[in-house]
GROMACS .gro file of C-alpha atoms in nm:
model
  486
    1MET     CA    1  -4.406  -1.367   5.636
    2ASP     CA    2  -4.068  -1.191   5.632
    3VAL     CA    3  -3.931  -1.127   5.280
    4GLN     CA    4  -3.580  -1.197   5.401
    5SER     CA    5  -3.685  -1.540   5.537
    6VAL     CA    6  -3.815  -1.636   5.193
    7ALA     CA    7  -3.523  -1.491   4.997
    8ALA     CA    8  -3.252  -1.665   5.199
    9PRO     CA    9  -3.355  -2.025   5.110
   10ALA     CA   10  -3.415  -1.916   4.749
   11ILE     CA   11  -3.063  -1.783   4.726
   12ALA     CA   12  -2.927  -2.090   4.906
   13TYR     CA   13  -3.093  -2.330   4.661
   14GLY     CA   14  -3.061  -2.094   4.365
   15GLY     CA   15  -2.682  -2.087   4.386
   16PRO     CA   16  -2.635  -2.459   4.303
   17ALA     CA   17  -2.914  -2.444   4.046
   18VAL     CA   18  -2.744  -2.158   3.867
   19ALA     CA   19  -2.414  -2.346   3.880
   20VAL     CA   20  -2.570  -2.661   3.733
   21ALA     CA   21  -2.746  -2.461   3.461
   22GLY     CA   22  -2.422  -2.285   3.381
   23GLY     CA   23  -2.235  -2.615   3.365
   24LEU     CA   24  -2.493  -2.768   3.131
   25SER     CA   25  -2.485  -2.460   2.910
   26PHE     CA   26  -2.106  -2.480   2.892
   27LEU     CA   27  -2.122  -2.853   2.806
   28PHE     CA   28  -2.383  -2.787   2.535
   29LEU     CA   29  -2.172  -2.504   2.392
   30LYS     CA   30  -1.859  -2.722   2.393
   31THR     CA   31  -2.045  -3.007   2.217
   32TYR     CA   32  -2.193  -2.766   1.963
   33LEU     CA   33  -1.856  -2.607   1.881
   34SER     CA   34  -1.696  -2.952   1.852
   35GLN     CA   35  -1.966  -3.061   1.607
   36GLN     CA   36  -1.920  -2.744   1.404
   37ARG     CA   37  -1.543  -2.805   1.377
   38ALA     CA   38  -1.608  -3.167   1.274
   39ASN     CA   39  -1.862  -3.053   1.014
   40PRO     CA   40  -1.711  -2.731   0.872
   41ASN     CA   41  -1.914  -2.751   0.550
   42ARG     CA   42  -2.239  -2.748   0.750
   43LEU     CA   43  -2.363  -3.061   0.571
   44PRO     CA   44  -2.706  -3.192   0.669
   45SER     CA   45  -2.726  -3.448   0.945
   46LEU     CA   46  -2.855  -3.796   0.877
   47PRO     CA   47  -3.225  -3.877   0.921
   48VAL     CA   48  -3.271  -4.030   1.266
   49VAL     CA   49  -3.501  -4.319   1.354
   50PRO     CA   50  -3.665  -4.223   1.686
   51GLY     CA   51  -3.581  -4.443   1.981
   52VAL     CA   52  -3.619  -4.447   2.357
   53PRO     CA   53  -3.377  -4.301   2.613
   54LEU     CA   54  -3.066  -4.510   2.691
   55LEU     CA   55  -3.172  -4.807   2.476
   56GLY     CA   56  -3.224  -4.617   2.153
   57ASN     CA   57  -3.366  -4.859   1.892
   58LEU     CA   58  -3.252  -5.183   2.058
   59LEU     CA   59  -3.603  -5.295   2.153
   60GLU     CA   60  -3.704  -5.284   1.787
   61LEU     CA   61  -3.403  -5.500   1.692
   62LYS     CA   62  -3.448  -5.780   1.945
   63GLU     CA   63  -3.526  -6.041   1.677
   64LYS     CA   64  -3.234  -6.205   1.495
   65LYS     CA   65  -3.338  -6.072   1.152
   66PRO     CA   66  -3.250  -5.702   1.184
   67TYR     CA   67  -3.200  -5.673   0.807
   68LYS     CA   68  -3.578  -5.686   0.759
   69THR     CA   69  -3.634  -5.412   1.017
   70PHE     CA   70  -3.364  -5.199   0.850
   71THR     CA   71  -3.534  -5.244   0.513
   72LYS     CA   72  -3.873  -5.146   0.656
   73TRP     CA   73  -3.727  -4.830   0.812
   74ALA     CA   74  -3.577  -4.734   0.476
   75GLU     CA   75  -3.931  -4.696   0.337
   76THR     CA   76  -3.990  -4.416   0.590
   77TYR     CA   77  -3.651  -4.256   0.650
   78GLY     CA   78  -3.480  -4.311   0.315
   79PRO     CA   79  -3.191  -4.529   0.199
   80ILE     CA   80  -2.950  -4.399   0.465
   81TYR     CA   81  -3.033  -4.307   0.823
   82SER     CA   82  -2.897  -4.315   1.175
   83ILE     CA   83  -3.010  -4.525   1.470
   84LYS     CA   84  -2.896  -4.565   1.829
   85THR     CA   85  -2.793  -4.905   1.961
   86GLY     CA   86  -2.753  -4.831   2.328
   87ALA     CA   87  -2.463  -4.588   2.366
   88THR     CA   88  -2.351  -4.615   2.003
   89SER     CA   89  -2.468  -4.439   1.689
   90MET     CA   90  -2.502  -4.654   1.377
   91VAL     CA   91  -2.550  -4.548   1.017
   92VAL     CA   92  -2.752  -4.797   0.811
   93VAL     CA   93  -2.717  -4.807   0.432
   94ASN     CA   94  -2.991  -4.972   0.223
   95SER     CA   95  -2.896  -4.857  -0.127
   96ASN     CA   96  -2.668  -5.007  -0.394
   97ASP     CA   97  -2.520  -4.671  -0.493
   98LEU     CA   98  -2.459  -4.562  -0.134
   99ALA     CA   99  -2.313  -4.902  -0.043
  100LYS     CA  100  -2.065  -4.880  -0.330
  101GLU     CA  101  -1.982  -4.522  -0.234
  102ALA     CA  102  -1.906  -4.641   0.119
  103MET     CA  103  -1.705  -4.946   0.014
  104VAL     CA  104  -1.510  -4.781  -0.269
  105THR     CA  105  -1.506  -4.399  -0.270
  106LYS     CA  106  -1.504  -4.354   0.109
  107PHE     CA  107  -1.327  -4.679   0.192
  108ASP     CA  108  -1.027  -4.503   0.350
  109SER     CA  109  -1.255  -4.354   0.615
  110ILE     CA  110  -1.427  -4.682   0.708
  111SER     CA  111  -1.164  -4.950   0.649
  112THR     CA  112  -1.169  -5.083   1.004
  113ARG     CA  113  -1.406  -5.341   1.149
  114LYS     CA  114  -1.632  -5.309   1.449
  115LEU     CA  115  -1.693  -5.658   1.588
  116SER     CA  116  -1.915  -5.785   1.865
  117LYS     CA  117  -1.759  -5.956   2.167
  118ALA     CA  118  -1.856  -6.297   2.028
  119LEU     CA  119  -1.697  -6.227   1.689
  120ARG     CA  120  -1.381  -6.085   1.847
  121ILE     CA  121  -1.333  -6.413   2.034
  122LEU     CA  122  -1.432  -6.645   1.748
  123THR     CA  123  -1.216  -6.461   1.492
  124ALA     CA  124  -0.920  -6.443   1.732
  125ASP     CA  125  -0.947  -6.064   1.726
  126LYS     CA  126  -0.998  -6.020   1.348
  127THR     CA  127  -0.742  -6.284   1.244
  128MET     CA  128  -0.925  -6.381   0.925
  129VAL     CA  129  -0.978  -6.216   0.586
  130ALA     CA  130  -1.352  -6.158   0.613
  131MET     CA  131  -1.327  -5.981   0.950
  132SER     CA  132  -0.986  -5.813   0.946
  133ASP     CA  133  -0.908  -5.443   0.908
  134TYR     CA  134  -0.764  -5.332   0.577
  135ASP     CA  135  -0.394  -5.343   0.664
  136ASP     CA  136  -0.081  -5.536   0.571
  137TYR     CA  137  -0.202  -5.850   0.747
  138HIS     CA  138  -0.531  -5.840   0.558
  139LYS     CA  139  -0.345  -5.808   0.227
  140THR     CA  140  -0.118  -6.102   0.317
  141VAL     CA  141  -0.388  -6.351   0.417
  142LYS     CA  142  -0.614  -6.244   0.131
  143ARG     CA  143  -0.329  -6.304  -0.115
  144ASN     CA  144  -0.271  -6.648   0.041
  145ILE     CA  145  -0.630  -6.764  -0.002
  146LEU     CA  146  -0.654  -6.628  -0.356
  147THR     CA  147  -0.326  -6.792  -0.454
  148SER     CA  148  -0.396  -7.135  -0.308
  149ILE     CA  149  -0.778  -7.175  -0.315
  150LEU     CA  150  -0.974  -6.913  -0.511
  151GLY     CA  151  -0.736  -6.805  -0.786
  152PRO     CA  152  -0.742  -6.957  -1.139
  153ALA     CA  153  -0.434  -7.177  -1.081
  154ALA     CA  154  -0.567  -7.291  -0.744
  155ARG     CA  155  -0.908  -7.380  -0.886
  156LYS     CA  156  -0.735  -7.587  -1.152
  157LYS     CA  157  -0.526  -7.760  -0.884
  158HIS     CA  158  -0.835  -7.856  -0.681
  159ARG     CA  159  -1.044  -7.949  -0.984
  160ALA     CA  160  -1.030  -8.323  -0.907
  161HIS     CA  161  -1.184  -8.261  -0.563
  162ARG     CA  162  -1.483  -8.080  -0.716
  163ASP     CA  163  -1.527  -8.353  -0.977
  164THR     CA  164  -1.534  -8.612  -0.699
  165MET     CA  165  -1.790  -8.402  -0.509
  166ALA     CA  166  -2.023  -8.393  -0.812
  167GLU     CA  167  -1.986  -8.768  -0.868
  168ASN     CA  168  -2.048  -8.848  -0.502
  169LEU     CA  169  -2.353  -8.626  -0.498
  170SER     CA  170  -2.498  -8.794  -0.806
  171SER     CA  171  -2.440  -9.144  -0.672
  172GLN     CA  172  -2.589  -9.060  -0.332
  173LEU     CA  173  -2.893  -8.906  -0.496
  174HIS     CA  174  -2.960  -9.244  -0.656
  175ALA     CA  175  -2.995  -9.388  -0.306
  176LEU     CA  176  -3.207  -9.096  -0.180
  177ALA     CA  177  -3.431  -9.052  -0.483
  178PRO     CA  178  -3.798  -9.052  -0.383
  179ARG     CA  179  -4.031  -9.329  -0.489
  180SER     CA  180  -4.282  -9.060  -0.581
  181SER     CA  181  -4.237  -8.710  -0.718
  182HIS     CA  182  -4.464  -8.591  -0.436
  183GLU     CA  183  -4.237  -8.727  -0.163
  184PRO     CA  184  -4.035  -8.450   0.010
  185ILE     CA  185  -3.658  -8.464   0.008
  186ASN     CA  186  -3.417  -8.302   0.254
  187LEU     CA  187  -3.086  -8.229   0.082
  188ARG     CA  188  -2.917  -8.034   0.360
  189LYS     CA  189  -2.718  -8.318   0.518
  190LEU     CA  190  -2.605  -8.437   0.178
  191PHE     CA  191  -2.488  -8.090   0.072
  192GLN     CA  192  -2.322  -8.029   0.409
  193SER     CA  193  -2.133  -8.359   0.401
  194GLU     CA  194  -2.003  -8.317   0.045
  195LEU     CA  195  -1.901  -7.955   0.094
  196PHE     CA  196  -1.726  -8.035   0.422
  197THR     CA  197  -1.535  -8.311   0.243
  198LEU     CA  198  -1.436  -8.065  -0.030
  199ALA     CA  199  -1.320  -7.811   0.228
  200LEU     CA  200  -1.106  -8.065   0.418
  201LYS     CA  201  -0.946  -8.189   0.095
  202GLN     CA  202  -0.861  -7.836  -0.018
  203VAL     CA  203  -0.722  -7.732   0.319
  204PHE     CA  204  -0.559  -8.053   0.444
  205GLY     CA  205  -0.550  -8.271   0.133
  206LYS     CA  206  -0.767  -8.547   0.278
  207ASP     CA  207  -1.109  -8.620   0.429
  208ILE     CA  208  -1.156  -8.783   0.771
  209ASP     CA  209  -1.384  -9.045   0.924
  210SER     CA  210  -1.292  -8.957   1.282
  211LEU     CA  211  -1.026  -8.753   1.461
  212TYR     CA  212  -0.839  -8.797   1.787
  213VAL     CA  213  -0.815  -8.455   1.957
  214ASP     CA  214  -0.519  -8.470   2.191
  215ASP     CA  215  -0.594  -8.142   2.374
  216LEU     CA  216  -0.942  -8.268   2.465
  217GLY     CA  217  -0.847  -8.633   2.510
  218VAL     CA  218  -1.135  -8.760   2.293
  219THR     CA  219  -1.191  -8.921   1.955
  220MET     CA  220  -1.453  -8.727   1.761
  221PRO     CA  221  -1.663  -8.878   1.482
  222ARG     CA  222  -1.672  -8.676   1.161
  223GLU     CA  223  -2.016  -8.531   1.247
  224GLU     CA  224  -1.885  -8.388   1.574
  225VAL     CA  225  -1.584  -8.234   1.399
  226PHE     CA  226  -1.829  -8.062   1.161
  227GLN     CA  227  -2.031  -7.942   1.460
  228VAL     CA  228  -1.723  -7.791   1.625
  229LEU     CA  229  -1.575  -7.631   1.312
  230VAL     CA  230  -1.888  -7.508   1.136
  231LEU     CA  231  -2.219  -7.523   1.321
  232ASP     CA  232  -2.109  -7.402   1.666
  233PRO     CA  233  -1.916  -7.097   1.537
  234MET     CA  234  -2.207  -6.999   1.310
  235MET     CA  235  -2.444  -7.003   1.606
  236GLY     CA  236  -2.191  -6.835   1.831
  237ALA     CA  237  -2.140  -6.550   1.582
  238ILE     CA  238  -2.498  -6.428   1.633
  239GLU     CA  239  -2.487  -6.449   2.013
  240VAL     CA  240  -2.543  -6.109   2.173
  241ASP     CA  241  -2.355  -5.967   2.470
  242TRP     CA  242  -2.555  -5.674   2.605
  243ARG     CA  243  -2.227  -5.502   2.702
  244ASP     CA  244  -2.153  -5.449   2.332
  245PHE     CA  245  -2.422  -5.181   2.338
  246PHE     CA  246  -2.303  -5.017   2.661
  247PRO     CA  247  -1.920  -5.010   2.654
  248TYR     CA  248  -1.904  -4.806   2.974
  249LEU     CA  249  -2.054  -5.108   3.157
  250LYS     CA  250  -1.804  -5.363   3.026
  251TRP     CA  251  -1.662  -5.400   3.377
  252ILE     CA  252  -1.980  -5.589   3.473
  253PRO     CA  253  -1.922  -5.965   3.426
  254ASN     CA  254  -2.133  -6.170   3.185
  255THR     CA  255  -1.986  -6.507   3.279
  256GLY     CA  256  -2.239  -6.735   3.108
  257PHE     CA  257  -2.194  -6.567   2.771
  258GLU     CA  258  -1.815  -6.551   2.796
  259ASN     CA  259  -1.780  -6.918   2.899
  260LYS     CA  260  -2.004  -7.032   2.614
  261ILE     CA  261  -1.808  -6.847   2.344
  262GLU     CA  262  -1.469  -6.928   2.497
  263GLN     CA  263  -1.555  -7.299   2.497
  264MET     CA  264  -1.644  -7.278   2.128
  265TYR     CA  265  -1.307  -7.115   2.060
  266ILE     CA  266  -1.112  -7.368   2.270
  267ARG     CA  267  -1.278  -7.670   2.110
  268ARG     CA  268  -1.231  -7.534   1.759
  269GLU     CA  269  -0.864  -7.457   1.826
  270ALA     CA  270  -0.809  -7.808   1.966
  271VAL     CA  271  -0.969  -7.969   1.658
  272MET     CA  272  -0.769  -7.753   1.417
  273LYS     CA  273  -0.445  -7.846   1.596
  274ALA     CA  274  -0.539  -8.213   1.573
  275LEU     CA  275  -0.604  -8.182   1.198
  276ILE     CA  276  -0.263  -8.019   1.151
  277GLN     CA  277  -0.101  -8.301   1.351
  278GLU     CA  278  -0.270  -8.562   1.131
  279HIS     CA  279  -0.150  -8.379   0.823
  280THR     CA  280   0.206  -8.371   0.958
  281LYS     CA  281   0.197  -8.747   1.018
  282ARG     CA  282   0.087  -8.810   0.660
  283ILE     CA  283   0.363  -8.589   0.523
  284HIS     CA  284   0.623  -8.774   0.732
  285SER     CA  285   0.491  -9.102   0.595
  286GLY     CA  286   0.566  -8.983   0.242
  287GLU     CA  287   0.221  -8.866   0.122
  288ASN     CA  288   0.213  -8.567  -0.114
  289LEU     CA  289  -0.113  -8.389  -0.037
  290ASN     CA  290  -0.072  -8.057  -0.224
  291SER     CA  291  -0.300  -7.872   0.018
  292TYR     CA  292  -0.354  -7.518   0.143
  293LEU     CA  293  -0.162  -7.608   0.458
  294ASP     CA  294   0.135  -7.719   0.245
  295TYR     CA  295   0.130  -7.382   0.071
  296LEU     CA  296   0.112  -7.182   0.395
  297LEU     CA  297   0.402  -7.374   0.549
  298SER     CA  298   0.630  -7.382   0.245
  299GLU     CA  299   0.561  -7.080   0.023
  300ALA     CA  300   0.361  -6.815   0.210
  301GLN     CA  301   0.492  -6.548   0.442
  302PRO     CA  302   0.541  -6.700   0.791
  303LEU     CA  303   0.237  -6.683   1.020
  304THR     CA  304   0.202  -6.719   1.395
  305GLU     CA  305   0.028  -7.033   1.522
  306LYS     CA  306  -0.294  -6.841   1.582
  307GLN     CA  307  -0.281  -6.685   1.236
  308LEU     CA  308  -0.214  -7.024   1.078
  309LEU     CA  309  -0.510  -7.187   1.257
  310MET     CA  310  -0.746  -6.908   1.154
  311SER     CA  311  -0.619  -6.905   0.794
  312LEU     CA  312  -0.693  -7.278   0.769
  313TRP     CA  313  -1.031  -7.257   0.942
  314GLU     CA  314  -1.170  -6.971   0.732
  315PRO     CA  315  -1.202  -7.160   0.398
  316ILE     CA  316  -1.355  -7.456   0.585
  317ILE     CA  317  -1.644  -7.260   0.732
  318GLU     CA  318  -1.696  -7.050   0.420
  319THR     CA  319  -1.703  -7.352   0.189
  320ALA     CA  320  -1.917  -7.569   0.415
  321ASP     CA  321  -2.176  -7.308   0.515
  322THR     CA  322  -2.227  -7.027   0.262
  323THR     CA  323  -2.228  -7.259  -0.040
  324MET     CA  324  -2.473  -7.492   0.133
  325VAL     CA  325  -2.709  -7.205   0.219
  326THR     CA  326  -2.703  -7.067  -0.137
  327THR     CA  327  -2.753  -7.410  -0.296
  328GLU     CA  328  -3.033  -7.499  -0.058
  329TRP     CA  329  -3.225  -7.180  -0.137
  330ALA     CA  330  -3.171  -7.232  -0.510
  331MET     CA  331  -3.319  -7.582  -0.491
  332TYR     CA  332  -3.608  -7.454  -0.279
  333GLU     CA  333  -3.695  -7.186  -0.534
  334LEU     CA  334  -3.666  -7.429  -0.824
  335ALA     CA  335  -3.902  -7.666  -0.644
  336ARG     CA  336  -4.154  -7.383  -0.610
  337ASN     CA  337  -4.119  -7.279  -0.975
  338PRO     CA  338  -4.187  -7.578  -1.203
  339LYS     CA  339  -4.164  -7.374  -1.525
  340ARG     CA  340  -3.821  -7.239  -1.432
  341GLN     CA  341  -3.718  -7.586  -1.323
  342ASP     CA  342  -3.821  -7.708  -1.670
  343ARG     CA  343  -3.617  -7.435  -1.836
  344LEU     CA  344  -3.305  -7.515  -1.636
  345TYR     CA  345  -3.345  -7.888  -1.695
  346GLU     CA  346  -3.381  -7.835  -2.071
  347GLU     CA  347  -3.066  -7.622  -2.073
  348ILE     CA  348  -2.877  -7.895  -1.886
  349ARG     CA  349  -2.998  -8.166  -2.124
  350ASN     CA  350  -2.923  -7.959  -2.434
  351VAL     CA  351  -2.569  -7.884  -2.321
  352CYS     CA  352  -2.480  -8.219  -2.162
  353GLY     CA  353  -2.705  -8.477  -2.317
  354SER     CA  354  -2.601  -8.809  -2.169
  355GLU     CA  355  -2.242  -8.699  -2.110
  356LYS     CA  356  -2.075  -8.674  -1.773
  357ILE     CA  357  -2.112  -8.347  -1.583
  358THR     CA  358  -1.797  -8.133  -1.618
  359GLU     CA  359  -1.710  -7.775  -1.525
  360GLU     CA  360  -1.619  -7.684  -1.884
  361LYS     CA  361  -1.991  -7.684  -1.966
  362LEU     CA  362  -2.081  -7.425  -1.701
  363CYS     CA  363  -2.003  -7.132  -1.932
  364LYS     CA  364  -2.252  -7.274  -2.186
  365MET     CA  365  -2.542  -7.256  -1.938
  366PRO     CA  366  -2.641  -6.892  -1.885
  367TYR     CA  367  -2.967  -6.987  -1.714
  368LEU     CA  368  -2.786  -7.188  -1.449
  369SER     CA  369  -2.566  -6.884  -1.384
  370ALA     CA  370  -2.877  -6.666  -1.366
  371VAL     CA  371  -3.030  -6.905  -1.109
  372PHE     CA  372  -2.716  -6.872  -0.898
  373HIS     CA  373  -2.702  -6.490  -0.910
  374GLU     CA  374  -3.074  -6.446  -0.850
  375THR     CA  375  -3.050  -6.676  -0.548
  376LEU     CA  376  -2.763  -6.466  -0.411
  377ARG     CA  377  -2.977  -6.156  -0.460
  378ARG     CA  378  -3.296  -6.288  -0.306
  379HIS     CA  379  -3.139  -6.506  -0.033
  380SER     CA  380  -2.797  -6.360   0.034
  381PRO     CA  381  -2.607  -6.584   0.281
  382VAL     CA  382  -2.464  -6.262   0.431
  383SER     CA  383  -2.758  -6.025   0.486
  384ILE     CA  384  -2.558  -5.753   0.661
  385ILE     CA  385  -2.189  -5.695   0.597
  386PRO     CA  386  -1.992  -5.720   0.926
  387LEU     CA  387  -2.002  -5.376   1.084
  388ARG     CA  388  -1.741  -5.122   0.991
  389TYR     CA  389  -1.615  -4.834   1.203
  390VAL     CA  390  -1.599  -4.475   1.075
  391HIS     CA  391  -1.260  -4.367   1.210
  392GLU     CA  392  -1.262  -4.017   1.062
  393ASN     CA  393  -1.531  -3.765   0.971
  394THR     CA  394  -1.666  -3.838   0.625
  395VAL     CA  395  -1.951  -3.762   0.386
  396LEU     CA  396  -2.189  -4.030   0.263
  397GLY     CA  397  -2.486  -3.965   0.037
  398GLY     CA  398  -2.441  -3.592   0.096
  399TYR     CA  399  -2.476  -3.631   0.471
  400HIS     CA  400  -2.219  -3.569   0.742
  401VAL     CA  401  -2.110  -3.893   0.912
  402PRO     CA  402  -1.905  -3.823   1.226
  403ALA     CA  403  -1.604  -4.024   1.340
  404GLY     CA  404  -1.688  -4.289   1.597
  405THR     CA  405  -2.003  -4.403   1.415
  406GLU     CA  406  -2.066  -4.767   1.326
  407LEU     CA  407  -2.166  -4.843   0.967
  408ALA     CA  408  -2.401  -5.126   0.869
  409ILE     CA  409  -2.449  -5.206   0.500
  410ASN     CA  410  -2.777  -5.391   0.465
  411ILE     CA  411  -2.723  -5.621   0.166
  412TYR     CA  412  -3.078  -5.753   0.197
  413GLY     CA  413  -3.213  -5.398   0.178
  414CYS     CA  414  -2.993  -5.317  -0.122
  415ASN     CA  415  -3.121  -5.625  -0.301
  416MET     CA  416  -3.481  -5.522  -0.228
  417GLU     CA  417  -3.429  -5.172  -0.373
  418LYS     CA  418  -3.720  -5.108  -0.607
  419GLU     CA  419  -3.531  -4.847  -0.810
  420ILE     CA  420  -3.278  -5.116  -0.908
  421TRP     CA  421  -3.480  -5.439  -0.908
  422GLU     CA  422  -3.823  -5.481  -1.061
  423ASN     CA  423  -4.054  -5.673  -0.825
  424PRO     CA  424  -3.764  -5.745  -0.586
  425GLU     CA  425  -3.964  -5.986  -0.368
  426GLU     CA  426  -3.999  -6.223  -0.663
  427TRP     CA  427  -3.733  -6.485  -0.735
  428ASN     CA  428  -3.679  -6.426  -1.105
  429PRO     CA  429  -3.357  -6.556  -1.269
  430GLU     CA  430  -3.466  -6.403  -1.602
  431ARG     CA  431  -3.369  -6.059  -1.469
  432PHE     CA  432  -3.006  -6.165  -1.521
  433LEU     CA  433  -3.073  -6.255  -1.884
  434ALA     CA  434  -3.200  -5.920  -2.011
  435GLU     CA  435  -3.137  -5.895  -2.385
  436ASN     CA  436  -2.936  -5.609  -2.538
  437GLU     CA  437  -2.834  -5.493  -2.192
  438PRO     CA  438  -2.508  -5.562  -2.010
  439ILE     CA  439  -2.582  -5.740  -1.686
  440ASP     CA  440  -2.375  -5.636  -1.384
  441LEU     CA  441  -2.341  -5.967  -1.201
  442GLN     CA  442  -2.194  -5.788  -0.899
  443ARG     CA  443  -2.509  -5.587  -0.829
  444THR     CA  444  -2.605  -5.842  -0.566
  445MET     CA  445  -2.293  -5.734  -0.372
  446ALA     CA  446  -2.258  -6.079  -0.223
  447PHE     CA  447  -1.989  -6.079   0.050
  448GLY     CA  448  -1.918  -5.709   0.021
  449GLY     CA  449  -1.964  -5.624  -0.342
  450GLY     CA  450  -1.640  -5.769  -0.469
  451ASN     CA  451  -1.603  -6.054  -0.713
  452GLU     CA  452  -1.371  -6.269  -0.502
  453CYS     CA  453  -1.654  -6.501  -0.397
  454VAL     CA  454  -1.771  -6.576  -0.750
  455PRO     CA  455  -1.505  -6.820  -0.878
  456GLY     CA  456  -1.523  -7.053  -0.580
  457LEU     CA  457  -1.881  -7.011  -0.464
  458CYS     CA  458  -2.031  -7.005  -0.815
  459LYS     CA  459  -1.862  -7.326  -0.928
  460ARG     CA  460  -1.947  -7.515  -0.610
  461CYS     CA  461  -2.307  -7.398  -0.601
  462CYS     CA  462  -2.371  -7.452  -0.974
  463LEU     CA  463  -2.226  -7.804  -0.961
  464LEU     CA  464  -2.455  -7.899  -0.673
  465VAL     CA  465  -2.766  -7.746  -0.832
  466TRP     CA  466  -2.678  -7.898  -1.167
  467ALA     CA  467  -2.630  -8.251  -1.034
  468SER     CA  468  -2.941  -8.233  -0.814
  469VAL     CA  469  -3.179  -8.099  -1.079
  470GLU     CA  470  -3.046  -8.328  -1.352
  471TRP     CA  471  -3.084  -8.638  -1.136
  472PHE     CA  472  -3.423  -8.557  -0.987
  473ARG     CA  473  -3.575  -8.462  -1.320
  474SER     CA  474  -3.440  -8.764  -1.499
  475SER     CA  475  -3.526  -9.011  -1.223
  476SER     CA  476  -3.844  -8.892  -1.058
  477GLY     CA  477  -4.004  -8.657  -1.308
  478GLY     CA  478  -3.986  -8.342  -1.099
  479LEU     CA  479  -3.860  -8.189  -0.779
  480MET     CA  480  -4.162  -8.116  -0.564
  481MET     CA  481  -4.028  -8.002  -0.229
  482ILE     CA  482  -3.700  -7.931  -0.055
  483LEU     CA  483  -3.687  -7.873   0.318
  484VAL     CA  484  -3.488  -7.559   0.395
  485LYS     CA  485  -3.415  -7.356   0.703
  486THR     CA  486  -3.637  -7.056   0.760
   0.00000   0.00000   0.00000
């Protein structure tokens, strides 16, 4: 065979191969130099959980309880590590100290939110306190809700509504009390109904039996209004659009998903508008309702219609859902722990005797408070803080975290941290009663580690637990079983 006849095809094919190799080398060099400029201190890179090409770790996160998978990975890769969710890198934090470093010390670098497609639609593109970026709008709406609902003066203003809730709960328990202490009781509907009533009274000044929704041309019973305002958005929030993981494919339609979430948004908006219209009619008829809506319209900084609707909806869903979940888990754990149930009941009887339940007595019941905080730790209603976006290069836990990374703070994992909590799997309220040791009640980091949730959530939850335990113990001799969601 002629040498020239072999060499010619080799050169012909070798030319493009050399060009491709050169191009890849140049791309690698450019990426390497870019990374070196972004990480001038040559800090170590984060531990990486191995994944598969293109999908990364998505296949391992297909269940809707990723917080448990994150916690399991922390046992192997440490309290902070990096994973790939499709085309995006995500840093996962499973440590109290690192979470507080991220949320306080390095907050300026991660103060923006990264929301899924479903959450962007349902929150009207971050138009609510819990999901907004830290900017002037966030400060305004946060100040509004603290001033009119969660702040000391606001809690005093709405005190009568909470008193009515406790009384209603007690009277309804009389009707639902079991004939036998071994008969199971489902408290969810009762809690949901009373908390929804409380939310409507705080926001609009009045409860409803039904509502005519002009935009939809239907009259909705109260149960359907609750479905539209609370249950549907909660289910919609965990819906997954596969395009969230592959932004470069967002041009591909996902019509079924989009229609489903859009319908949730449209129906919720229509119901909220109808509630505002009903409120306006009552005001014109001379009623003085002293509600959150009154405050937003008369005293707060002007809001757009969309901002007003979202500001009114947020306390409804947060009152009606998170408090119910926390209370339900507390009652479940008390039912499983007769000795702790006895202790709480004795504390209630010693403080109250035969007197009417009032909020002034809450501060005299440290064990009830411990039950609340331990329930938040063991069964946090928010297991993973809504994702944040690292918008500039930063350092976390001594590791380099590049801009463009998503950040997930795994509250469940933090509350299972063995270096902080002894026997973390156990529900043990006594851990919040340690003698001769100051107890940091914010260690559970419920709702982001701040204390804004405590005044409202704690009072609501403790009132419900208090009334339920007191009635069941005094009427049926013991609470044997509560049906809860798994």
